[in-house]
Tab-separated table of C-alpha atoms in Angstrom:
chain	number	residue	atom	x	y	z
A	28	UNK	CA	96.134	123.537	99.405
A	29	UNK	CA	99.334	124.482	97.914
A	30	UNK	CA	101.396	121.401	97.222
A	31	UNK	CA	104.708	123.717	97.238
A	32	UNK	CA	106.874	120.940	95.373
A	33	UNK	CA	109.782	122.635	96.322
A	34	UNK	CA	109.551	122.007	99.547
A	35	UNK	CA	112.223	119.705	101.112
A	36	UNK	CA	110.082	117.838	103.216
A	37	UNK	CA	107.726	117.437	100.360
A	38	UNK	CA	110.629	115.988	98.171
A	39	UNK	CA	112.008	113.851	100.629
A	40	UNK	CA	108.375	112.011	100.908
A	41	UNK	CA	107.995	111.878	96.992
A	42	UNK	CA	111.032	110.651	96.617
A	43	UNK	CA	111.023	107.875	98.943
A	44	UNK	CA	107.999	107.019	97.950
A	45	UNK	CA	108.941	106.652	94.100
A	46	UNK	CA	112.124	104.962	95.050
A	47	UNK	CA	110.652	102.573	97.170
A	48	UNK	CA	107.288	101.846	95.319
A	49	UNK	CA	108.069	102.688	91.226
A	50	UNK	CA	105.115	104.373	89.678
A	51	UNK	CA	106.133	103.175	85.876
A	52	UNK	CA	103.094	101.794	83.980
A	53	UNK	CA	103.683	103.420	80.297
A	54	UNK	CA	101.259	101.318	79.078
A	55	UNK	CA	98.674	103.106	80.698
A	56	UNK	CA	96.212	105.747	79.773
A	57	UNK	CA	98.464	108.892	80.298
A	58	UNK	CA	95.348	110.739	81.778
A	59	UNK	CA	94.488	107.630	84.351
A	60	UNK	CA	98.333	107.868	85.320
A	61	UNK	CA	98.200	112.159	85.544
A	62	UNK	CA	95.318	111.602	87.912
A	63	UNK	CA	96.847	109.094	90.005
A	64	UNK	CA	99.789	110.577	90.056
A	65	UNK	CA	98.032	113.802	91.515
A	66	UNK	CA	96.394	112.086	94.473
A	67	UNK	CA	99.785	110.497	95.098
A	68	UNK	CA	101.492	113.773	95.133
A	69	UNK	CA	98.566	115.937	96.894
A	70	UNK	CA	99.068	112.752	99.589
A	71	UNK	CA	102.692	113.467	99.533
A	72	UNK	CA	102.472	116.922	100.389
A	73	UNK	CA	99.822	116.241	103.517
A	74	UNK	CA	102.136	113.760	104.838
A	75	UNK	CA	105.351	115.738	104.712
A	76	UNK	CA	103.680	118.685	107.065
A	77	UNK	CA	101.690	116.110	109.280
A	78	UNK	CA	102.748	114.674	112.829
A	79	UNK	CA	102.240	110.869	113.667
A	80	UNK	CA	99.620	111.381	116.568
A	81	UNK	CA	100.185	110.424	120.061
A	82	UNK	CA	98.604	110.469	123.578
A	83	UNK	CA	98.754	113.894	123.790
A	84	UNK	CA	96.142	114.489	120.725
A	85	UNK	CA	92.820	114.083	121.973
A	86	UNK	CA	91.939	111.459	119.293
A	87	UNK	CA	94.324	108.964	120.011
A	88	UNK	CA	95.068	109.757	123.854
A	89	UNK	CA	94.104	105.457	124.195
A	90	UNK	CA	95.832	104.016	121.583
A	91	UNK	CA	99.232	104.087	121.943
A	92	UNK	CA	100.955	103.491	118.643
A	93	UNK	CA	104.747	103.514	119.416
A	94	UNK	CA	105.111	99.906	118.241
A	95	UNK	CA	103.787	101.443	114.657
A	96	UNK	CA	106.829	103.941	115.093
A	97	UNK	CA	109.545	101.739	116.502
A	98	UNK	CA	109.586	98.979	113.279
A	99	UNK	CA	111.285	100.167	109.687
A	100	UNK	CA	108.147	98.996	107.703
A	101	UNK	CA	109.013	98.488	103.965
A	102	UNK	CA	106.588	98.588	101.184
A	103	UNK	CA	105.233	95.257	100.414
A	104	UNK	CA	106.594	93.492	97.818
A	105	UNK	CA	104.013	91.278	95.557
A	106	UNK	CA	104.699	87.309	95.666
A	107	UNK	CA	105.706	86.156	92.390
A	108	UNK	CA	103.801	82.808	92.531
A	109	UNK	CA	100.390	84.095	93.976
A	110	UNK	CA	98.935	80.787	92.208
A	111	UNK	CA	100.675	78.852	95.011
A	112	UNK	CA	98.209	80.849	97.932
A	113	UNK	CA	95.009	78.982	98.593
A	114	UNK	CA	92.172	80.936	98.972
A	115	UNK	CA	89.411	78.550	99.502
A	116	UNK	CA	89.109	79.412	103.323
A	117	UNK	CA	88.090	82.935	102.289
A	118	UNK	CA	85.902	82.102	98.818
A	119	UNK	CA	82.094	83.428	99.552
A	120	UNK	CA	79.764	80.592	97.756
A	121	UNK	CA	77.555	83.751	97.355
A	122	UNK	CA	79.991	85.748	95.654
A	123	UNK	CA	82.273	83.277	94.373
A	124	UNK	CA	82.163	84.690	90.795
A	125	UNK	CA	82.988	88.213	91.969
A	126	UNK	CA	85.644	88.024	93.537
A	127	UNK	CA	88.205	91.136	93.102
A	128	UNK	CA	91.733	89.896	95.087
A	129	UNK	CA	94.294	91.992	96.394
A	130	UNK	CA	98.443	90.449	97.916
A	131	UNK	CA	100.182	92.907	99.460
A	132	UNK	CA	97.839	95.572	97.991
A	133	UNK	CA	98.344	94.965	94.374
A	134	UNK	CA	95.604	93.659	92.169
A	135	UNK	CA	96.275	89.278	91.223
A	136	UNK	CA	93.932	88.392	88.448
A	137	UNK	CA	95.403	84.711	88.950
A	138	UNK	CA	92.896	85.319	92.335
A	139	UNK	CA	90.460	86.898	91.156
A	140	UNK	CA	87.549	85.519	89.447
A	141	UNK	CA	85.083	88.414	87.980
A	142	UNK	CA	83.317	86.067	85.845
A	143	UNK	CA	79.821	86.585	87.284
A	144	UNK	CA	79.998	90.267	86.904
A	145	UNK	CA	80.023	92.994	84.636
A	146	UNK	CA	83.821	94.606	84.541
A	147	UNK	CA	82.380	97.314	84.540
A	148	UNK	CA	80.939	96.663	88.016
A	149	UNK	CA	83.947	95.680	89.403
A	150	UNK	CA	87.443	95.719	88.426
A	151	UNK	CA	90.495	97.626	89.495
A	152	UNK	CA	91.531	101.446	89.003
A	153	UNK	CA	94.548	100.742	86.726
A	154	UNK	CA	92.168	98.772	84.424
A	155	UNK	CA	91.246	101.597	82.563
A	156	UNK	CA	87.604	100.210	82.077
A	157	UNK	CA	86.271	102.989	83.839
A	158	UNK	CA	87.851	106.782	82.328
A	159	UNK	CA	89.982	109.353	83.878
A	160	UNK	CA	86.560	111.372	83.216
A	161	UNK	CA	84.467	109.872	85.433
A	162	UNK	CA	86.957	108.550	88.096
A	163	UNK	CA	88.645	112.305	88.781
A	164	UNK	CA	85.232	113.902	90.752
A	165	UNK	CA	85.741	110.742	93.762
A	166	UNK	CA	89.416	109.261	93.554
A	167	UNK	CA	90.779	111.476	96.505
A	168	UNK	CA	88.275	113.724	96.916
A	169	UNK	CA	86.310	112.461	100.348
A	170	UNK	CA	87.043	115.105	103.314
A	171	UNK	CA	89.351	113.490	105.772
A	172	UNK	CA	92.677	113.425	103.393
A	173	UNK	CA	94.167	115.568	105.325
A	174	UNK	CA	95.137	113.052	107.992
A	175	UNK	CA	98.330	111.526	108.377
A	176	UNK	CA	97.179	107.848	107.722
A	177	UNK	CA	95.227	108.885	105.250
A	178	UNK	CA	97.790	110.962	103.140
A	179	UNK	CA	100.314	108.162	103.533
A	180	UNK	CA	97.735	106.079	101.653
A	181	UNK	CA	97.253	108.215	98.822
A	182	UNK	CA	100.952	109.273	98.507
A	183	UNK	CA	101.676	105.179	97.975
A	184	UNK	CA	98.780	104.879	95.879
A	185	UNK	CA	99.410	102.481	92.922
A	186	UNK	CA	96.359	100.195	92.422
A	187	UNK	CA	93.172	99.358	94.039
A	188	UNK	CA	89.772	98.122	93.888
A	189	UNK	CA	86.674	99.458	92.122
A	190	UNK	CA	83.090	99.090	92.110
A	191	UNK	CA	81.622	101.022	90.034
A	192	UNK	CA	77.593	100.757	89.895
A	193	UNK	CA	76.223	102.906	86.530
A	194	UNK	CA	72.728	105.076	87.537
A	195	UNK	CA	69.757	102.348	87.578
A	196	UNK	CA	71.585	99.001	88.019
A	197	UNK	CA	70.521	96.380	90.578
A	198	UNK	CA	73.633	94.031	91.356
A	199	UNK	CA	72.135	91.117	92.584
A	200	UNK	CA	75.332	88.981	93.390
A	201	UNK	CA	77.411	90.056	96.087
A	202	UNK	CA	80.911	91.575	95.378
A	203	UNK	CA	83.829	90.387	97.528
A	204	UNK	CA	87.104	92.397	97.308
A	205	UNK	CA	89.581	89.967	99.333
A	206	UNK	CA	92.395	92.030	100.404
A	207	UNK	CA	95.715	89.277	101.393
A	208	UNK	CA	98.560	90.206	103.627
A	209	UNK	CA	101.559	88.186	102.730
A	210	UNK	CA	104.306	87.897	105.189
A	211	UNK	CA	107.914	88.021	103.029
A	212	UNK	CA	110.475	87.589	106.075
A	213	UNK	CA	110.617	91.379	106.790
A	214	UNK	CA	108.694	94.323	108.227
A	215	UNK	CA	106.225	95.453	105.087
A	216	UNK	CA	103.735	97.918	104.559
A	217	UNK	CA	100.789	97.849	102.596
A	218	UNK	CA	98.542	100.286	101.095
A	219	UNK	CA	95.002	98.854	100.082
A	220	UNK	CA	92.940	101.002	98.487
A	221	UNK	CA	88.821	101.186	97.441
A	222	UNK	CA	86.837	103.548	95.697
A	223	UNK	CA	82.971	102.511	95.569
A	224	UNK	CA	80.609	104.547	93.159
A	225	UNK	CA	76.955	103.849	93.407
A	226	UNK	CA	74.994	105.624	90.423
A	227	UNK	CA	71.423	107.196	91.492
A	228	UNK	CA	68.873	104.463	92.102
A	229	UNK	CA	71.657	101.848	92.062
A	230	UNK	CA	71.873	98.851	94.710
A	231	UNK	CA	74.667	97.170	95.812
A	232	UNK	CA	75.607	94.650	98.325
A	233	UNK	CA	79.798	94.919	99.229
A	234	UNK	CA	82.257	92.511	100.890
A	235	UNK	CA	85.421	94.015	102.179
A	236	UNK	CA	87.763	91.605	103.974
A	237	UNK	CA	91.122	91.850	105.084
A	238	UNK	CA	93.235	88.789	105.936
A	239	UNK	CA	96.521	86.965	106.572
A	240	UNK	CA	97.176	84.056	104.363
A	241	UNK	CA	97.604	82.177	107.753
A	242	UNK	CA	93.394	82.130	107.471
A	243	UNK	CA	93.539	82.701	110.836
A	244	UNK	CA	93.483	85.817	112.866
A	245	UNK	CA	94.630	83.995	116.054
A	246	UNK	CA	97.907	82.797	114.530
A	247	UNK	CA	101.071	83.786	115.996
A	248	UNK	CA	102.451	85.312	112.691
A	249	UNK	CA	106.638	85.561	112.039
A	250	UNK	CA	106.987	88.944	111.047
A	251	UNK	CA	105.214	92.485	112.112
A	252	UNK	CA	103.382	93.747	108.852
A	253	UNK	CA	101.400	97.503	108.440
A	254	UNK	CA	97.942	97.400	106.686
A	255	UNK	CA	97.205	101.469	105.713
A	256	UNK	CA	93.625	101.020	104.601
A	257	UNK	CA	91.385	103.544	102.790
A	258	UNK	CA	88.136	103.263	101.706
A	259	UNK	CA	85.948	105.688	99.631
A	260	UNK	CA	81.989	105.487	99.205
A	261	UNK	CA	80.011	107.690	97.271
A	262	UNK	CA	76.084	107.272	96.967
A	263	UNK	CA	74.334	109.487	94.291
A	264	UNK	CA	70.365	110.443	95.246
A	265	UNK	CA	68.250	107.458	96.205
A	266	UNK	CA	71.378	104.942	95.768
A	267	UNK	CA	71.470	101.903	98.224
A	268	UNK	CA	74.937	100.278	99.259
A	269	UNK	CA	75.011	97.396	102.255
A	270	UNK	CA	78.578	96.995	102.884
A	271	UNK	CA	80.392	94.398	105.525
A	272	UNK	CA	83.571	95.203	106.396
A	273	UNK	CA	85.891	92.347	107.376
A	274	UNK	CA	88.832	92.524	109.549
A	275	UNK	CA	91.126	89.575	110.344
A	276	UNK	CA	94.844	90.318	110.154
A	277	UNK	CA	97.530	88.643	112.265
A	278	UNK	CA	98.411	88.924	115.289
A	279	UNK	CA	101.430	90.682	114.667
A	280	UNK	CA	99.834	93.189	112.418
A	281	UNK	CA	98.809	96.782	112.743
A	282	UNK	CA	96.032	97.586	110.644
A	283	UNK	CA	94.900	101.327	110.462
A	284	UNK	CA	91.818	101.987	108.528
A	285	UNK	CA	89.417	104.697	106.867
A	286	UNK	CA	85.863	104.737	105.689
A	287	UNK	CA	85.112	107.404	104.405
A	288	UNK	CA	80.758	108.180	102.953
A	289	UNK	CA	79.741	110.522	100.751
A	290	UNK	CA	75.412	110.619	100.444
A	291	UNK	CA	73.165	112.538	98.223
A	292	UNK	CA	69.408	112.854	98.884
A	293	UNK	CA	67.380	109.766	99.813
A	294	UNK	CA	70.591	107.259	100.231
A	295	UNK	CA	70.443	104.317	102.747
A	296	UNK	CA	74.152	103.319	103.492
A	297	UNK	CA	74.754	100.213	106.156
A	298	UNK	CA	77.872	99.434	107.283
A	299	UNK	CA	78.534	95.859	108.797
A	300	UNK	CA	82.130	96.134	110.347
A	301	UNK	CA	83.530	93.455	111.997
A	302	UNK	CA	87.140	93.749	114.067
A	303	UNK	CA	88.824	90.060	115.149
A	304	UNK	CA	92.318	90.722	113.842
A	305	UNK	CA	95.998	92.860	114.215
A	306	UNK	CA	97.687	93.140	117.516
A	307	UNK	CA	96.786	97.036	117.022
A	308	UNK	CA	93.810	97.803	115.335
A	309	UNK	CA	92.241	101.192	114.318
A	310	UNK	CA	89.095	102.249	112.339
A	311	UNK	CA	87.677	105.518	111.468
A	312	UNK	CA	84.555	105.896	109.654
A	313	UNK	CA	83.340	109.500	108.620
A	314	UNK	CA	79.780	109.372	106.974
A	315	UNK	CA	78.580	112.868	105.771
A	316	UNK	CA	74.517	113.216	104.627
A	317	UNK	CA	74.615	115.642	102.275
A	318	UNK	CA	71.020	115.507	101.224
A	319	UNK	CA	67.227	115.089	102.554
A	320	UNK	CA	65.967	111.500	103.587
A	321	UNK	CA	69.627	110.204	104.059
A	322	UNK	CA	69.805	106.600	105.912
A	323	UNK	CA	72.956	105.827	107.763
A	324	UNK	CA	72.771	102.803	109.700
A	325	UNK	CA	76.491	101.562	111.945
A	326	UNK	CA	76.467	98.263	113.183
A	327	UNK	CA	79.805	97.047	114.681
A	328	UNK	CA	81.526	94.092	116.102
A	329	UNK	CA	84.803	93.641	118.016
A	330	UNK	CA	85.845	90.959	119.325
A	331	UNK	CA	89.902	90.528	120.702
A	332	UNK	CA	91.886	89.147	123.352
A	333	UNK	CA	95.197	88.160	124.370
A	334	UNK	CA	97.082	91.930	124.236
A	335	UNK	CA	95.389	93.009	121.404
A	336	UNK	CA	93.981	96.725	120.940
A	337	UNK	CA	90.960	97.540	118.851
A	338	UNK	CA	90.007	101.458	118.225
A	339	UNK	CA	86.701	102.197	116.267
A	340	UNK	CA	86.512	105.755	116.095
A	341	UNK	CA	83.020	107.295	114.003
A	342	UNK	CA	81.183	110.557	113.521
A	343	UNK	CA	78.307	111.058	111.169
A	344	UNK	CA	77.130	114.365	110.139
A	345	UNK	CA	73.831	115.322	109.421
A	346	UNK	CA	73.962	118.306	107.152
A	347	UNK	CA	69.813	118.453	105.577
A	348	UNK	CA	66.961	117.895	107.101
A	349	UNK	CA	64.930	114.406	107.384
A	350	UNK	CA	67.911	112.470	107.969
A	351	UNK	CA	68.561	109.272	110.129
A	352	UNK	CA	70.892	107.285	111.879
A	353	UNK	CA	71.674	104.106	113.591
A	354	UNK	CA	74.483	102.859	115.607
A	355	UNK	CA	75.097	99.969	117.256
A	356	UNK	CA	78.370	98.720	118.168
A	357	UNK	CA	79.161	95.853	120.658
A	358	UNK	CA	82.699	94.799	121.833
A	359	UNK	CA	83.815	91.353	123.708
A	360	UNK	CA	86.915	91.957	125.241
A	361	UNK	CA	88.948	89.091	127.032
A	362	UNK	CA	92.366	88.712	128.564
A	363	UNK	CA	94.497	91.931	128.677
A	364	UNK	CA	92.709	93.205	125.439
A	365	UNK	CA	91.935	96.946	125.556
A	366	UNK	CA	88.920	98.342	123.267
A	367	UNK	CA	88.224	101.856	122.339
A	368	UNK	CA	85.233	103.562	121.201
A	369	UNK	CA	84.452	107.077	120.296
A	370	UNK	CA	81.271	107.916	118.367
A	371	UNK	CA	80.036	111.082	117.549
A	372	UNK	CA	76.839	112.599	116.058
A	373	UNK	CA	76.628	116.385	114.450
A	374	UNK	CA	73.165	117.245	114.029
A	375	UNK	CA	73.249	121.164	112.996
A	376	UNK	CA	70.400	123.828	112.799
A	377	UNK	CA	69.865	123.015	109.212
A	378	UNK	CA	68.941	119.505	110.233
A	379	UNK	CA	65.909	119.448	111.156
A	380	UNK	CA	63.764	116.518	111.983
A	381	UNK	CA	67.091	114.601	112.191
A	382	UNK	CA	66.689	110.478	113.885
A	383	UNK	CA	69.675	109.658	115.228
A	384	UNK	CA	70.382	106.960	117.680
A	385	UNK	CA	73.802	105.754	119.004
A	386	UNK	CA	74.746	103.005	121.325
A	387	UNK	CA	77.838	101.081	122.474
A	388	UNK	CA	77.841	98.140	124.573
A	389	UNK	CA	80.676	96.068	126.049
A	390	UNK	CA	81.246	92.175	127.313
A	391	UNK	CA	83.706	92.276	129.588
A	392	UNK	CA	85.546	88.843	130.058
A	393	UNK	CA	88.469	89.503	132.340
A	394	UNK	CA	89.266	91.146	135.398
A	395	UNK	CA	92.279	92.947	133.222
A	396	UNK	CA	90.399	93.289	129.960
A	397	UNK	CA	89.830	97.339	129.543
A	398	UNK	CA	86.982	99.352	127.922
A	399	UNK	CA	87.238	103.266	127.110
A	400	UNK	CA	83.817	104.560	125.893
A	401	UNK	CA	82.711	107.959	124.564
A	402	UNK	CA	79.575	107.862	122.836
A	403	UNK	CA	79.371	111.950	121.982
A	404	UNK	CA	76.141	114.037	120.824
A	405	UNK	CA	76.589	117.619	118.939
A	406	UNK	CA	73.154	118.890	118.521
A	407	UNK	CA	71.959	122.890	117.928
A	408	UNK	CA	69.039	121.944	115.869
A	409	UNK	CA	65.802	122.333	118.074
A	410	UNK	CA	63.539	119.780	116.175
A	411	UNK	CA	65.065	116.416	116.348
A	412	UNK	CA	64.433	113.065	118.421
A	413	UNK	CA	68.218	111.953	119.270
A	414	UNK	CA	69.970	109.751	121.679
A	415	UNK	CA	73.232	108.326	122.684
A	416	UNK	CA	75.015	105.512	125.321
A	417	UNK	CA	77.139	102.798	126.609
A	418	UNK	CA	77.299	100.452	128.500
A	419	UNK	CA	80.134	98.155	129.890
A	420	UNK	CA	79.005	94.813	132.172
A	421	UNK	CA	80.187	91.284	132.709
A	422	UNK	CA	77.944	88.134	132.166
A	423	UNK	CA	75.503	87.800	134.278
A	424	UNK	CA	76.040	84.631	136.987
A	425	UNK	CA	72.282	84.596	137.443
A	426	UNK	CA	71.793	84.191	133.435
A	427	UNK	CA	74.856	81.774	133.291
A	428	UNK	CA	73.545	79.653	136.533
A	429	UNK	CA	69.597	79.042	134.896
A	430	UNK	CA	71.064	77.927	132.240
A	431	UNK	CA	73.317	75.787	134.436
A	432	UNK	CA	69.718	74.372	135.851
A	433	UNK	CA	68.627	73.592	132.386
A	434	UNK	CA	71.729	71.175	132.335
A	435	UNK	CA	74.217	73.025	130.593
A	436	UNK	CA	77.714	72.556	131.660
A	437	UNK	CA	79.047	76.186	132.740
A	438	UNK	CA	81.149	76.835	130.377
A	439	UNK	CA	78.309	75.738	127.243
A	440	UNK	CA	76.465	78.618	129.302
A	441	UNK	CA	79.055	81.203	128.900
A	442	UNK	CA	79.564	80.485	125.243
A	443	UNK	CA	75.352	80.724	124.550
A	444	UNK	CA	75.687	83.651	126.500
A	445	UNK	CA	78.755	85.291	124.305
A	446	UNK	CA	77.190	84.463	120.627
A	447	UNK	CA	73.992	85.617	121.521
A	448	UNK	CA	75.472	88.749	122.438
A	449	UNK	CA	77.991	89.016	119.123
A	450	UNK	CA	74.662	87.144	116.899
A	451	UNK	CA	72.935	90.674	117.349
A	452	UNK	CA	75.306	92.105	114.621
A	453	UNK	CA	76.698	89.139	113.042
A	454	UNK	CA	72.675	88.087	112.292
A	455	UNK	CA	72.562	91.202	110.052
A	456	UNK	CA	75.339	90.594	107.442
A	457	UNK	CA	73.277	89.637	104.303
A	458	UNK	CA	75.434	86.248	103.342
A	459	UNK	CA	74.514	83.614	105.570
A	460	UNK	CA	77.765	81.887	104.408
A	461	UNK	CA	79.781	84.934	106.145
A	462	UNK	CA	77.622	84.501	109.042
A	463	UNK	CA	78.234	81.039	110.063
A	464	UNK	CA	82.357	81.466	109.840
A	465	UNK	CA	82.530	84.529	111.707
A	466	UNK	CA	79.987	82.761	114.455
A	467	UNK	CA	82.612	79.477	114.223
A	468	UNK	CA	85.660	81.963	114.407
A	469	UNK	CA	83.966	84.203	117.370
A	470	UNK	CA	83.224	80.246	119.056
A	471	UNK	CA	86.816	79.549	118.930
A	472	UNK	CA	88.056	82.672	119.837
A	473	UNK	CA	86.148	82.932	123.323
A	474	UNK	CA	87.087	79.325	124.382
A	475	UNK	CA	87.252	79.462	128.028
């Protein structure tokens, strides 16, 4: 694309963006800061042409985001004493030793503690650990920049984390990049930002949460804040990467989110994505197989209430032959909550002998709690075994009364009931640790 600098709408982005955000770091390596600079200007340029989406785009026709539009968000401003935040609620015992942590979107090594692991594993893209060289074929370069969201991201791109996993390696410990929102009195936006890089034969196992210092996603919060998430995975031939994906902003919040997968020949990518958080909640994921023997397995959690709105919208392409897929996302929805899902599988003529399975299924708690499901399937190979659904049901009174007659009070039913529902996914995060909070936090949540 032509970035056409002298465009007025073009400048008008830049230059709010530079004014607002600064984009001085001389004591950088001038080719790390040419290359940032050029994703934040390509993002620049994509946002200055782009509409905000509404109801009328076919995309976003259920989620309304006109409270997004009707708030003056200003960039986040970084809290001088970050010392004074206590993170123990949110330190992994598995991972407590590689722990990469973001305020406001801006790397605090007074957080962090990378002591366990190599910095060349994980660190942050202004460290200059890992070269201009290397970093220029990913940084900005997944498909899907050219969405509003997205560009916005890159255009306010200063900092962000990176795990970097050389051809070969086998990271035992888990990584944890802790991503903070700090509320500073006013409307802020933030801009997180992750670029993963798994080197062929390389394994991996990723923890990416997003929080509000209040620790809890059920708190009231004092001021509306903007999370503008992206995420970038690439996985070189026969790479593995088992990422969970954390979400528990405020209740005031809107957090808006990419994933975006890259996968060469005889990858196996899992995603464990978990939605509790925000008052408005969206996140796309866009996994493309771009080799033979590519795994892709989905599995997805939401649980809200109260008038919160979660969106999970996913497609996964299958562009060679031999490749797989599994979905599986669940939502508990309570109250006036409203949940959206839209998945979608391409399975073209070149992908033959493609596996690809895809279901959503929904708790309903409420009489006003809403569900809008579209599980979609895009198929014009002729050798494949695929399938696709939904569901959408309430708990069962005949389940909930037998265990009534096993001398369970009705409500200790319900709950049993609920978490063995939500334990389907949560059971397959790989830190036990993570497990048992989220199942306390899902407990609380769903108290009738």
């Amino acid at each position: 694309m032509d970035l056409n600098r002298e465009s007025p709408r073009f400048q008008a982005v830049q230059q709010l963006l530079n004014t607002r955000l600064g984009f001085d770091r001389p004591q950088l390596d001038p080719a790390l800061v040419s290359l940032i600079q050029a994703v934040r200007e390509y993002g620049a340029a994509i946002a200055s042409e782009l509409q905000f989406p509404s109801s009328q785009d076919e995309e976003w026709r259920f989620t309304d985001i006109s409270r997004l539009l009707g708030v003056n968000f200003q960039p986040a401003t970084f809290p001088e004493e970050t010392l004074k935040i206590d993170i123990t609620p949110f330190i992994l015992p598995e991972a407590a030793n590689s722990r990469l942590v973001f305020v406001n979107g801006v790397y605090s090594p007074d957080l962090s503690d990378l002591s366990g692991v190599n910095l060349e594993t994980v660190t942050h893209l202004l460290s200059g650990v890992v070269p201009e060289a290397k970093l220029n074929p990913y940084l900005g370069k997944q498909p899907g920049t050219q969405e509003v969201f997205t560009a916005l991201n890159s255009a306010s791109l200063q900092d962000g984390a990176l795990v970097w996993i050389p051809a070969n390696q086998v990271v035992e410990t888990p990584i944890h990049v802790l991503f903070l929102s700090a509320e500073n009195g006013e409307p802020a936006l933030a801009s997180p930002r992750t670029l993963v890089v798994a080197g062929a034969n390389s394994s991996v196992t990723l923890v990416e949460q997003y929080v509000t210092i209040s620790s809890c996603p059920a708190a009231p919060g004092i001021t509306p804040y903007f999370s503008n998430a992206v995420t970038e995975v690439w996985l070189e031939d026969n790479a593995q990467v088992n990422h969970t994906r954390i979400q528990q902003e405020g209740q005031q919040s809107i957090h808006i989110s990419k994933t975006a997968i890259c996968q060469n020949r005889d990858s196996r990518y899992t995603l464990n994505g978990i939605s509790l958080g925000a008052g408005l909640s969206r996140h796309t994921i866009d996994a493309i197989q771009q080799g033979e023997g590519t795994q892709t397995t989905l599995n997805g959690l939401t649980e809200i209430t109260g008038k919160q709105c979660s969106d999970t919208h996913s497609s996964i392409n299958h562009l060679y032959p031999n490749g797989s897929s599994n979905q599986l996302h669940k939502c508990i929805v309570d109250r006036n909550a409203h949940a959206i899902f839209n998945g979608k599988v391409f399975v073209p003529k070149a992908a033959q002998l493609t596996h690809a399975q895809q279901l959503n299924r929904n708790l309903i708690l409420s009489d006003k709690a809403k569900v809008d499901t579209k599980p979609q399937l895009q198929i014009t190979a002729d050798n494949v075994k695929c399938s696709h659904g939904a569901t959408v049901s309430q708990l069962e009174e005949e389940e909930v009364f037998y265990l009534q007659s096993r001398g369970l009070s009705q409500e200790a039913s319900r709950h049993l009931l609920i978490d063995a529902f939500a334990n389907d996914i949560l059971s397959r995060i790989p830190l036990t640790s993570l497990q048992t909070t989220l199942a306390q936090c899902l407990s609380c949540r769903t108290h009738f």
